[in-house]
């Protein structure tokens, strides 16, 4: 059995075969740290998290690099407006980003290089492109990539280059297909850059956004690597330009598989900072939703399908997770202290097979989730009929934990029990020992008011969050 992924380069599903053994080297375009990331951005990072987790589940070794774009048009504009040094301005958003990743249980990548720490590697790459004749200096001291010199230009975005105007140039990091032109590798210093400036052999300035990713990816992953991902808005110009720079410099094929996720939209429009129709993760947490609810919403729509964000979808996610939690609690009660049995019940084995087959098929998460709910349905039936032993219940729990290495939302973080609640449980134990049932009932009500329920079992009282 093999894993298939949809390669943007070929526009077909291909079997994933790493360039070296079972080691998958992947680069994911990270955040531009000029503001808090919005949940549209997190859709992209969540898709990459699912990919990374599933690769590991399938036994691949993964080396993932996610860059932090901490110098580009947007960060410079932002720090100037805030009157702060670039580094200080971006640090706040870097910290927020890592804290948001934790909230969403996104597994950390192996490397998070910041662009400002790798400017010498970018300069070296530009020097190579100048030497080989793929790049040229403009009058103001900037350096541009000549797209006419690179025969493969347009292969990722499937561009029609027939209308290309020779010598047209674009200085901005972001531009539309209509402005297809030579793009900036290095931008000569101007007033707007303030004190954001580096020295290069051809003059002072700063790198363009695209060269940052080429330089950092090859620095950590080598001249050729397996996978490169991002949101589909990255296909053009960002990834197209990255390919041109990298392959022109090394003369080798650069990336074997490209994967792009579709957008998260609200009211029919792409969520973006510029459209002003965005929610940050914090906005949604403030409304009372958990990182786990949000993770469920972002993860469970297939990555190549548009995700229509709504608060109803969070409601549905919350209800689905409650079903998962009830099942888990029931299995735990049944398992007690038993060790796991050797065999997984048939219905669970079938569900896991279905789960794996679905995810092998270009991360078909809808099929994967259907398998999880099949398992819950069948497991509940088996328990209703008293056909599940304690050992089998334990074995099923272990299997859920294994699937959760991929999903990251099946097991709720163990709720921390507030001291006040622990004290009440102790007081209730005492009351029961004294056969003071009235006091015991009163304390039970107090616990309920705090959101906890207590159940008396042969092993003592058990607490559960309501
Ligand atoms: P940026 O910080 O703008 O460079 O974006 C970071 C990542 O988020 C990139 O991979 C983008 O493609 C992705 N992205 C931005 N907006 C959306 C959206 N509405 N839906 C999905 N991905 C997005
Ligand atoms: Zn990039």
GROMACS .gro file of C-alpha atoms and ligand atoms in nm:
model
  490
    1UNK     CA    1   0.000   0.000   0.000
    2UNK     CA    2   0.126   0.340  -0.083
    3UNK     CA    3   0.031   0.695  -0.014
    4UNK     CA    4  -0.093   0.920  -0.291
    5UNK     CA    5  -0.081   1.296  -0.297
    6UNK     CA    6  -0.204   1.548  -0.549
    7UNK     CA    7   0.095   1.724  -0.704
    8UNK     CA    8   0.019   2.079  -0.817
    9UNK     CA    9   0.306   2.053  -1.064
   10UNK     CA   10   0.149   1.766  -1.261
   11UNK     CA   11  -0.212   1.831  -1.153
   12UNK     CA   12  -0.244   1.458  -1.081
   13UNK     CA   13  -0.238   1.229  -0.780
   14UNK     CA   14   0.105   1.066  -0.753
   15UNK     CA   15   0.254   0.803  -0.529
   16UNK     CA   16   0.476   0.960  -0.266
   17UNK     CA   17   0.830   0.826  -0.304
   18UNK     CA   18   1.091   1.030  -0.117
   19UNK     CA   19   1.419   1.113  -0.290
   20UNK     CA   20   1.615   0.945  -0.010
   21UNK     CA   21   1.491   0.629   0.165
   22UNK     CA   22   1.192   0.700   0.385
   23UNK     CA   23   1.302   1.050   0.475
   24UNK     CA   24   1.058   1.321   0.367
   25UNK     CA   25   1.210   1.667   0.356
   26UNK     CA   26   0.943   1.934   0.340
   27UNK     CA   27   0.930   2.310   0.332
   28UNK     CA   28   0.622   2.504   0.429
   29UNK     CA   29   0.591   2.876   0.372
   30UNK     CA   30   0.537   3.025   0.714
   31UNK     CA   31   0.376   3.342   0.845
   32UNK     CA   32   0.463   3.697   0.759
   33UNK     CA   33   0.501   3.826   1.111
   34UNK     CA   34   0.349   4.173   1.073
   35UNK     CA   35   0.026   4.093   1.256
   36UNK     CA   36  -0.153   3.807   1.433
   37UNK     CA   37  -0.220   3.515   1.200
   38UNK     CA   38  -0.587   3.473   1.108
   39UNK     CA   39  -0.767   3.141   1.091
   40UNK     CA   40  -0.733   3.137   0.711
   41UNK     CA   41  -0.357   3.121   0.762
   42UNK     CA   42  -0.413   2.847   1.019
   43UNK     CA   43  -0.606   2.648   0.766
   44UNK     CA   44  -0.281   2.622   0.569
   45UNK     CA   45  -0.073   2.536   0.876
   46UNK     CA   46  -0.336   2.282   0.983
   47UNK     CA   47  -0.327   2.107   0.647
   48UNK     CA   48   0.051   2.091   0.676
   49UNK     CA   49   0.016   1.955   1.029
   50UNK     CA   50  -0.215   1.678   0.908
   51UNK     CA   51   0.030   1.598   0.629
   52UNK     CA   52   0.325   1.592   0.866
   53UNK     CA   53   0.144   1.381   1.126
   54UNK     CA   54   0.015   1.135   0.872
   55UNK     CA   55   0.358   1.093   0.712
   56UNK     CA   56   0.497   1.007   1.053
   57UNK     CA   57   0.205   0.774   1.125
   58UNK     CA   58   0.292   0.595   0.798
   59UNK     CA   59   0.651   0.549   0.918
   60UNK     CA   60   0.827   0.824   0.726
   61UNK     CA   61   1.093   1.033   0.893
   62UNK     CA   62   1.001   1.397   0.845
   63UNK     CA   63   1.222   1.702   0.843
   64UNK     CA   64   1.002   2.006   0.814
   65UNK     CA   65   1.120   2.362   0.776
   66UNK     CA   66   0.878   2.650   0.824
   67UNK     CA   67   1.019   2.996   0.770
   68UNK     CA   68   0.921   3.318   0.941
   69UNK     CA   69   0.902   3.607   0.698
   70UNK     CA   70   1.029   3.886   0.918
   71UNK     CA   71   1.144   4.120   0.644
   72UNK     CA   72   0.933   4.208   0.339
   73UNK     CA   73   0.712   4.493   0.218
   74UNK     CA   74   0.448   4.430   0.489
   75UNK     CA   75   0.676   4.398   0.793
   76UNK     CA   76   0.869   4.709   0.691
   77UNK     CA   77   0.550   4.908   0.645
   78UNK     CA   78   0.427   4.779   0.984
   79UNK     CA   79   0.737   4.864   1.186
   80UNK     CA   80   0.757   5.210   1.032
   81UNK     CA   81   0.394   5.278   1.121
   82UNK     CA   82   0.453   5.151   1.477
   83UNK     CA   83   0.778   5.349   1.511
   84UNK     CA   84   0.963   5.036   1.628
   85UNK     CA   85   1.282   4.864   1.511
   86UNK     CA   86   1.193   4.576   1.274
   87UNK     CA   87   1.316   4.308   1.513
   88UNK     CA   88   1.117   4.437   1.807
   89UNK     CA   89   0.807   4.480   1.596
   90UNK     CA   90   0.814   4.125   1.454
   91UNK     CA   91   0.910   3.955   1.783
   92UNK     CA   92   0.565   4.012   1.929
   93UNK     CA   93   0.401   3.835   1.633
   94UNK     CA   94   0.654   3.553   1.632
   95UNK     CA   95   0.576   3.484   1.998
   96UNK     CA   96   0.202   3.501   1.930
   97UNK     CA   97   0.242   3.261   1.639
   98UNK     CA   98   0.416   2.995   1.847
   99UNK     CA   99   0.161   3.030   2.123
  100UNK     CA  100  -0.122   2.990   1.867
  101UNK     CA  101   0.041   2.674   1.727
  102UNK     CA  102   0.032   2.527   2.078
  103UNK     CA  103  -0.332   2.622   2.127
  104UNK     CA  104  -0.416   2.436   1.806
  105UNK     CA  105  -0.195   2.133   1.891
  106UNK     CA  106   0.004   2.183   1.572
  107UNK     CA  107   0.321   1.976   1.599
  108UNK     CA  108   0.637   2.183   1.589
  109UNK     CA  109   0.850   2.172   1.273
  110UNK     CA  110   1.217   2.080   1.304
  111UNK     CA  111   1.335   2.428   1.199
  112UNK     CA  112   1.181   2.776   1.208
  113UNK     CA  113   1.438   2.995   1.031
  114UNK     CA  114   1.380   3.371   1.034
  115UNK     CA  115   1.463   3.552   0.712
  116UNK     CA  116   1.667   3.821   0.887
  117UNK     CA  117   1.904   3.550   1.019
  118UNK     CA  118   1.977   3.420   0.667
  119UNK     CA  119   2.051   3.725   0.458
  120UNK     CA  120   2.408   3.609   0.374
  121UNK     CA  121   2.265   3.288   0.219
  122UNK     CA  122   2.026   3.502   0.011
  123UNK     CA  123   2.310   3.725  -0.105
  124UNK     CA  124   2.513   3.418  -0.203
  125UNK     CA  125   2.222   3.284  -0.407
  126UNK     CA  126   2.172   3.616  -0.586
  127UNK     CA  127   2.545   3.630  -0.663
  128UNK     CA  128   2.517   3.292  -0.828
  129UNK     CA  129   2.220   3.406  -1.037
  130UNK     CA  130   2.411   3.717  -1.146
  131UNK     CA  131   2.715   3.507  -1.237
  132UNK     CA  132   2.505   3.265  -1.441
  133UNK     CA  133   2.328   3.547  -1.623
  134UNK     CA  134   1.977   3.482  -1.488
  135UNK     CA  135   1.977   3.809  -1.294
  136UNK     CA  136   2.068   4.167  -1.373
  137UNK     CA  137   2.108   4.496  -1.191
  138UNK     CA  138   1.871   4.781  -1.255
  139UNK     CA  139   1.971   5.148  -1.254
  140UNK     CA  140   1.870   5.204  -0.892
  141UNK     CA  141   2.094   4.921  -0.766
  142UNK     CA  142   1.822   4.659  -0.730
  143UNK     CA  143   1.866   4.309  -0.875
  144UNK     CA  144   1.599   4.142  -1.087
  145UNK     CA  145   1.542   3.788  -1.210
  146UNK     CA  146   1.499   3.768  -1.585
  147UNK     CA  147   1.210   3.528  -1.639
  148UNK     CA  148   1.276   3.505  -2.014
  149UNK     CA  149   1.611   3.341  -1.936
  150UNK     CA  150   1.456   3.053  -1.745
  151UNK     CA  151   1.282   2.814  -1.984
  152UNK     CA  152   1.068   2.645  -1.719
  153UNK     CA  153   0.907   2.966  -1.599
  154UNK     CA  154   0.534   2.916  -1.555
  155UNK     CA  155   0.537   2.536  -1.511
  156UNK     CA  156   0.375   2.538  -1.168
  157UNK     CA  157   0.105   2.799  -1.227
  158UNK     CA  158   0.061   2.679  -1.589
  159UNK     CA  159   0.115   3.030  -1.722
  160UNK     CA  160   0.074   3.145  -2.076
  161UNK     CA  161   0.386   3.349  -2.145
  162UNK     CA  162   0.298   3.453  -2.499
  163UNK     CA  163   0.197   3.806  -2.401
  164UNK     CA  164   0.513   3.867  -2.203
  165UNK     CA  165   0.657   4.216  -2.244
  166UNK     CA  166   1.035   4.194  -2.253
  167UNK     CA  167   1.209   4.390  -1.980
  168UNK     CA  168   0.894   4.468  -1.775
  169UNK     CA  169   0.972   4.464  -1.403
  170UNK     CA  170   0.776   4.435  -1.082
  171UNK     CA  171   0.927   4.549  -0.752
  172UNK     CA  172   0.648   4.446  -0.513
  173UNK     CA  173   0.656   4.113  -0.330
  174UNK     CA  174   0.296   4.041  -0.425
  175UNK     CA  175   0.155   4.092  -0.773
  176UNK     CA  176  -0.111   3.951  -1.004
  177UNK     CA  177  -0.073   3.738  -1.315
  178UNK     CA  178  -0.155   4.044  -1.525
  179UNK     CA  179   0.168   4.200  -1.397
  180UNK     CA  180   0.380   3.901  -1.494
  181UNK     CA  181   0.733   4.039  -1.525
  182UNK     CA  182   1.090   4.020  -1.403
  183UNK     CA  183   1.076   4.022  -1.024
  184UNK     CA  184   1.303   4.171  -0.759
  185UNK     CA  185   1.564   3.950  -0.592
  186UNK     CA  186   1.712   4.246  -0.409
  187UNK     CA  187   1.563   4.587  -0.355
  188UNK     CA  188   1.798   4.881  -0.334
  189UNK     CA  189   1.756   5.085  -0.016
  190UNK     CA  190   1.512   5.373  -0.033
  191UNK     CA  191   1.366   5.609   0.228
  192UNK     CA  192   1.072   5.384   0.302
  193UNK     CA  193   1.310   5.114   0.429
  194UNK     CA  194   1.434   5.334   0.716
  195UNK     CA  195   1.710   5.145   0.896
  196UNK     CA  196   1.617   4.806   0.750
  197UNK     CA  197   1.921   4.752   0.532
  198UNK     CA  198   2.202   4.506   0.455
  199UNK     CA  199   2.522   4.542   0.256
  200UNK     CA  200   2.563   4.334  -0.058
  201UNK     CA  201   2.849   4.334  -0.312
  202UNK     CA  202   2.626   4.526  -0.558
  203UNK     CA  203   2.491   4.777  -0.306
  204UNK     CA  204   2.282   4.832   0.006
  205UNK     CA  205   1.926   4.707   0.028
  206UNK     CA  206   1.717   4.412   0.134
  207UNK     CA  207   1.607   4.079  -0.010
  208UNK     CA  208   1.280   4.023  -0.198
  209UNK     CA  209   1.032   3.785  -0.038
  210UNK     CA  210   1.072   3.500  -0.290
  211UNK     CA  211   1.450   3.465  -0.258
  212UNK     CA  212   1.411   3.424   0.117
  213UNK     CA  213   1.228   3.093   0.079
  214UNK     CA  214   1.467   2.960  -0.187
  215UNK     CA  215   1.769   3.037   0.028
  216UNK     CA  216   1.631   2.906   0.357
  217UNK     CA  217   1.482   2.588   0.215
  218UNK     CA  218   1.804   2.487   0.040
  219UNK     CA  219   2.010   2.585   0.343
  220UNK     CA  220   1.825   2.332   0.559
  221UNK     CA  221   1.706   2.071   0.312
  222UNK     CA  222   1.963   2.064   0.030
  223UNK     CA  223   1.949   2.160  -0.339
  224UNK     CA  224   1.667   1.912  -0.408
  225UNK     CA  225   1.399   1.798  -0.167
  226UNK     CA  226   1.064   1.624  -0.159
  227UNK     CA  227   0.775   1.846  -0.069
  228UNK     CA  228   0.683   2.211  -0.071
  229UNK     CA  229   0.347   2.334   0.054
  230UNK     CA  230   0.138   2.644   0.108
  231UNK     CA  231  -0.202   2.795   0.042
  232UNK     CA  232  -0.303   2.811  -0.324
  233UNK     CA  233  -0.255   3.189  -0.329
  234UNK     CA  234   0.117   3.108  -0.297
  235UNK     CA  235   0.130   2.928  -0.633
  236UNK     CA  236   0.172   3.250  -0.825
  237UNK     CA  237   0.392   3.444  -0.804
  238UNK     CA  238   0.563   3.319  -0.488
  239UNK     CA  239   0.624   2.953  -0.566
  240UNK     CA  240   0.669   3.006  -0.938
  241UNK     CA  241   0.945   3.256  -0.860
  242UNK     CA  242   1.100   3.027  -0.600
  243UNK     CA  243   1.130   2.748  -0.858
  244UNK     CA  244   1.289   2.979  -1.115
  245UNK     CA  245   1.549   3.114  -0.871
  246UNK     CA  246   1.639   2.779  -0.721
  247UNK     CA  247   1.660   2.570  -1.038
  248UNK     CA  248   1.842   2.845  -1.227
  249UNK     CA  249   2.101   2.866  -0.948
  250UNK     CA  250   2.168   2.493  -0.902
  251UNK     CA  251   2.082   2.356  -1.246
  252UNK     CA  252   1.898   2.071  -1.069
  253UNK     CA  253   1.532   1.987  -1.025
  254UNK     CA  254   1.432   2.153  -0.701
  255UNK     CA  255   1.110   2.016  -0.547
  256UNK     CA  256   0.948   1.685  -0.637
  257UNK     CA  257   0.594   1.738  -0.503
  258UNK     CA  258   0.400   2.059  -0.451
  259UNK     CA  259   0.085   2.059  -0.238
  260UNK     CA  260  -0.149   2.355  -0.193
  261UNK     CA  261  -0.459   2.391   0.017
  262UNK     CA  262  -0.774   2.570  -0.093
  263UNK     CA  263  -0.880   2.881   0.089
  264UNK     CA  264  -1.083   2.934   0.397
  265UNK     CA  265  -1.362   3.172   0.305
  266UNK     CA  266  -1.627   3.374   0.488
  267UNK     CA  267  -1.947   3.480   0.315
  268UNK     CA  268  -1.806   3.364  -0.016
  269UNK     CA  269  -1.481   3.561   0.007
  270UNK     CA  270  -1.125   3.455   0.088
  271UNK     CA  271  -1.042   3.547   0.445
  272UNK     CA  272  -0.758   3.797   0.433
  273UNK     CA  273  -0.613   4.089   0.617
  274UNK     CA  274  -0.658   4.318   0.323
  275UNK     CA  275  -1.029   4.233   0.279
  276UNK     CA  276  -1.080   4.301   0.652
  277UNK     CA  277  -1.302   3.990   0.684
  278UNK     CA  278  -1.079   3.799   0.921
  279UNK     CA  279  -1.087   3.642   1.265
  280UNK     CA  280  -0.766   3.578   1.449
  281UNK     CA  281  -0.745   3.267   1.664
  282UNK     CA  282  -0.772   3.493   1.968
  283UNK     CA  283  -1.099   3.644   1.842
  284UNK     CA  284  -1.256   3.299   1.837
  285UNK     CA  285  -1.112   3.186   2.169
  286UNK     CA  286  -1.254   3.504   2.321
  287UNK     CA  287  -1.597   3.392   2.210
  288UNK     CA  288  -1.561   3.081   2.422
  289UNK     CA  289  -1.452   2.821   2.167
  290UNK     CA  290  -1.157   2.597   2.249
  291UNK     CA  291  -0.844   2.537   2.044
  292UNK     CA  292  -0.970   2.181   2.009
  293UNK     CA  293  -1.304   2.293   1.855
  294UNK     CA  294  -1.119   2.517   1.610
  295UNK     CA  295  -0.871   2.243   1.526
  296UNK     CA  296  -1.162   2.014   1.442
  297UNK     CA  297  -1.315   2.269   1.205
  298UNK     CA  298  -0.987   2.347   1.028
  299UNK     CA  299  -0.881   1.987   0.992
  300UNK     CA  300  -1.193   1.800   0.887
  301UNK     CA  301  -1.258   1.956   0.547
  302UNK     CA  302  -1.043   1.805   0.274
  303UNK     CA  303  -0.749   2.036   0.211
  304UNK     CA  304  -0.827   2.087  -0.157
  305UNK     CA  305  -1.185   2.187  -0.085
  306UNK     CA  306  -1.281   2.540   0.003
  307UNK     CA  307  -1.358   2.566   0.373
  308UNK     CA  308  -1.656   2.787   0.441
  309UNK     CA  309  -1.602   2.914   0.793
  310UNK     CA  310  -1.902   2.980   1.017
  311UNK     CA  311  -1.984   2.969   1.385
  312UNK     CA  312  -2.233   2.692   1.307
  313UNK     CA  313  -1.940   2.477   1.199
  314UNK     CA  314  -1.781   2.534   1.541
  315UNK     CA  315  -2.108   2.432   1.703
  316UNK     CA  316  -2.111   2.110   1.499
  317UNK     CA  317  -1.745   2.045   1.583
  318UNK     CA  318  -1.816   2.086   1.951
  319UNK     CA  319  -2.106   1.839   1.933
  320UNK     CA  320  -1.894   1.586   1.742
  321UNK     CA  321  -1.617   1.611   2.000
  322UNK     CA  322  -1.867   1.561   2.279
  323UNK     CA  323  -1.966   1.235   2.112
  324UNK     CA  324  -1.602   1.134   2.101
  325UNK     CA  325  -1.558   1.222   2.469
  326UNK     CA  326  -1.865   1.027   2.577
  327UNK     CA  327  -1.736   0.723   2.392
  328UNK     CA  328  -1.391   0.757   2.546
  329UNK     CA  329  -1.536   0.797   2.896
  330UNK     CA  330  -1.750   0.489   2.845
  331UNK     CA  331  -1.451   0.287   2.726
  332UNK     CA  332  -1.249   0.406   3.025
  333UNK     CA  333  -1.519   0.304   3.270
  334UNK     CA  334  -1.537  -0.035   3.110
  335UNK     CA  335  -1.160  -0.083   3.087
  336UNK     CA  336  -1.104  -0.006   3.456
  337UNK     CA  337  -0.755  -0.119   3.549
  338UNK     CA  338  -0.744  -0.396   3.286
  339UNK     CA  339  -0.445  -0.444   3.059
  340UNK     CA  340  -0.508  -0.423   2.685
  341UNK     CA  341  -0.615  -0.747   2.520
  342UNK     CA  342  -0.400  -0.870   2.234
  343UNK     CA  343  -0.671  -0.841   1.971
  344UNK     CA  344  -0.852  -0.533   1.857
  345UNK     CA  345  -1.229  -0.598   1.814
  346UNK     CA  346  -1.318  -0.663   1.447
  347UNK     CA  347  -1.519  -0.345   1.407
  348UNK     CA  348  -1.229  -0.135   1.536
  349UNK     CA  349  -0.979  -0.309   1.308
  350UNK     CA  350  -1.205  -0.246   1.010
  351UNK     CA  351  -1.243   0.120   1.103
  352UNK     CA  352  -0.868   0.168   1.133
  353UNK     CA  353  -0.820   0.004   0.791
  354UNK     CA  354  -1.077   0.237   0.643
  355UNK     CA  355  -0.913   0.536   0.810
  356UNK     CA  356  -0.571   0.452   0.670
  357UNK     CA  357  -0.702   0.379   0.321
  358UNK     CA  358  -0.880   0.715   0.318
  359UNK     CA  359  -0.580   0.917   0.431
  360UNK     CA  360  -0.352   0.731   0.191
  361UNK     CA  361  -0.575   0.874  -0.081
  362UNK     CA  362  -0.449   1.234  -0.083
  363UNK     CA  363  -0.538   1.287   0.285
  364UNK     CA  364  -0.907   1.216   0.238
  365UNK     CA  365  -1.006   1.333   0.583
  366UNK     CA  366  -1.381   1.298   0.522
  367UNK     CA  367  -1.333   0.926   0.471
  368UNK     CA  368  -1.104   0.919   0.774
  369UNK     CA  369  -1.360   1.085   0.999
  370UNK     CA  370  -1.635   0.858   0.870
  371UNK     CA  371  -1.420   0.565   0.985
  372UNK     CA  372  -1.376   0.720   1.329
  373UNK     CA  373  -1.752   0.761   1.370
  374UNK     CA  374  -1.813   0.407   1.242
  375UNK     CA  375  -1.586   0.292   1.520
  376UNK     CA  376  -1.772   0.495   1.781
  377UNK     CA  377  -2.107   0.367   1.658
  378UNK     CA  378  -1.997   0.003   1.656
  379UNK     CA  379  -1.818   0.037   1.991
  380UNK     CA  380  -2.124   0.187   2.158
  381UNK     CA  381  -2.337  -0.097   2.022
  382UNK     CA  382  -2.096  -0.356   2.151
  383UNK     CA  383  -2.107  -0.194   2.496
  384UNK     CA  384  -2.488  -0.167   2.488
  385UNK     CA  385  -2.497  -0.542   2.432
  386UNK     CA  386  -2.229  -0.604   2.689
  387UNK     CA  387  -2.006  -0.758   2.424
  388UNK     CA  388  -1.686  -0.571   2.499
  389UNK     CA  389  -1.440  -0.702   2.758
  390UNK     CA  390  -1.236  -0.472   2.981
  391UNK     CA  391  -0.920  -0.573   2.793
  392UNK     CA  392  -1.083  -0.498   2.456
  393UNK     CA  393  -1.201  -0.162   2.584
  394UNK     CA  394  -0.846  -0.080   2.688
  395UNK     CA  395  -0.714  -0.199   2.350
  396UNK     CA  396  -0.968   0.023   2.172
  397UNK     CA  397  -0.861   0.321   2.382
  398UNK     CA  398  -0.500   0.258   2.285
  399UNK     CA  399  -0.601   0.248   1.921
  400UNK     CA  400  -0.790   0.577   1.955
  401UNK     CA  401  -0.473   0.728   2.100
  402UNK     CA  402  -0.279   0.596   1.801
  403UNK     CA  403  -0.525   0.756   1.555
  404UNK     CA  404  -0.498   1.071   1.757
  405UNK     CA  405  -0.133   1.097   1.662
  406UNK     CA  406  -0.280   1.196   1.326
  407UNK     CA  407  -0.591   1.389   1.432
  408UNK     CA  408  -0.478   1.559   1.750
  409UNK     CA  409  -0.828   1.620   1.884
  410UNK     CA  410  -0.965   1.281   1.991
  411UNK     CA  411  -0.824   1.291   2.341
  412UNK     CA  412  -0.920   1.596   2.542
  413UNK     CA  413  -0.641   1.737   2.753
  414UNK     CA  414  -0.698   1.604   3.103
  415UNK     CA  415  -0.894   1.880   3.270
  416UNK     CA  416  -0.709   2.037   3.550
  417UNK     CA  417  -0.910   1.998   3.865
  418UNK     CA  418  -0.937   2.325   4.056
  419UNK     CA  419  -0.836   2.310   4.423
  420UNK     CA  420  -1.185   2.419   4.524
  421UNK     CA  421  -1.331   2.113   4.350
  422UNK     CA  422  -1.081   1.875   4.510
  423UNK     CA  423  -1.169   2.017   4.852
  424UNK     CA  424  -1.540   1.962   4.789
  425UNK     CA  425  -1.480   1.602   4.683
  426UNK     CA  426  -1.288   1.541   5.005
  427UNK     CA  427  -1.564   1.704   5.213
  428UNK     CA  428  -1.822   1.488   5.039
  429UNK     CA  429  -1.620   1.173   5.110
  430UNK     CA  430  -1.614   1.270   5.476
  431UNK     CA  431  -1.990   1.340   5.478
  432UNK     CA  432  -2.059   0.999   5.324
  433UNK     CA  433  -1.831   0.827   5.573
  434UNK     CA  434  -2.044   0.987   5.842
  435UNK     CA  435  -2.359   0.881   5.656
  436UNK     CA  436  -2.458   1.247   5.632
  437UNK     CA  437  -2.650   1.205   5.304
  438UNK     CA  438  -2.800   1.551   5.312
  439UNK     CA  439  -2.455   1.710   5.324
  440UNK     CA  440  -2.330   1.472   5.054
  441UNK     CA  441  -2.616   1.574   4.822
  442UNK     CA  442  -2.564   1.940   4.892
  443UNK     CA  443  -2.197   1.912   4.800
  444UNK     CA  444  -2.288   1.724   4.482
  445UNK     CA  445  -2.506   2.023   4.384
  446UNK     CA  446  -2.223   2.263   4.462
  447UNK     CA  447  -1.993   2.061   4.238
  448UNK     CA  448  -2.252   2.065   3.961
  449UNK     CA  449  -2.274   2.443   3.992
  450UNK     CA  450  -1.897   2.451   3.933
  451UNK     CA  451  -1.938   2.232   3.626
  452UNK     CA  452  -1.831   1.894   3.768
  453UNK     CA  453  -2.016   1.571   3.825
  454UNK     CA  454  -1.910   1.304   4.067
  455UNK     CA  455  -1.984   0.936   4.035
  456UNK     CA  456  -1.932   0.684   4.314
  457UNK     CA  457  -1.751   0.370   4.201
  458UNK     CA  458  -1.598   0.077   4.389
  459UNK     CA  459  -1.259   0.251   4.346
  460UNK     CA  460  -1.389   0.570   4.504
  461UNK     CA  461  -1.555   0.884   4.370
  462UNK     CA  462  -1.478   0.976   4.007
  463UNK     CA  463  -1.493   1.330   3.879
  464UNK     CA  464  -1.595   1.431   3.532
  465UNK     CA  465  -1.636   1.772   3.374
  466UNK     CA  466  -1.995   1.844   3.270
  467LIG     P1  467   0.103   3.496   0.463
  467LIG     O1  468   0.130   3.527   0.607
  467LIG     O2  469   0.008   3.592   0.398
  467LIG     O3  470   0.231   3.477   0.383
  467LIG     O4  471   0.026   3.358   0.458
  467LIG     C1  472   0.070   3.245   0.526
  467LIG     C2  473   0.004   3.120   0.473
  467LIG     O5  474  -0.138   3.127   0.487
  467LIG     C3  475   0.028   3.096   0.324
  467LIG     O6  476   0.054   2.957   0.306
  467LIG     C4  477  -0.101   3.136   0.259
  467LIG     O7  478  -0.121   3.068   0.139
  467LIG     C5  479  -0.202   3.094   0.363
  467LIG     N1  480  -0.332   3.164   0.357
  467LIG     C6  481  -0.356   3.297   0.361
  467LIG     N2  482  -0.489   3.323   0.360
  467LIG     C7  483  -0.553   3.202   0.352
  467LIG     C8  484  -0.692   3.160   0.349
  467LIG     N3  485  -0.794   3.246   0.353
  467LIG     N4  486  -0.716   3.026   0.343
  467LIG     C9  487  -0.614   2.936   0.342
  467LIG     N5  488  -0.484   2.970   0.347
  467LIG    C10  489  -0.451   3.101   0.353
  468LIG    ZN1  490   0.767   3.094   0.079
   0.00000   0.00000   0.00000
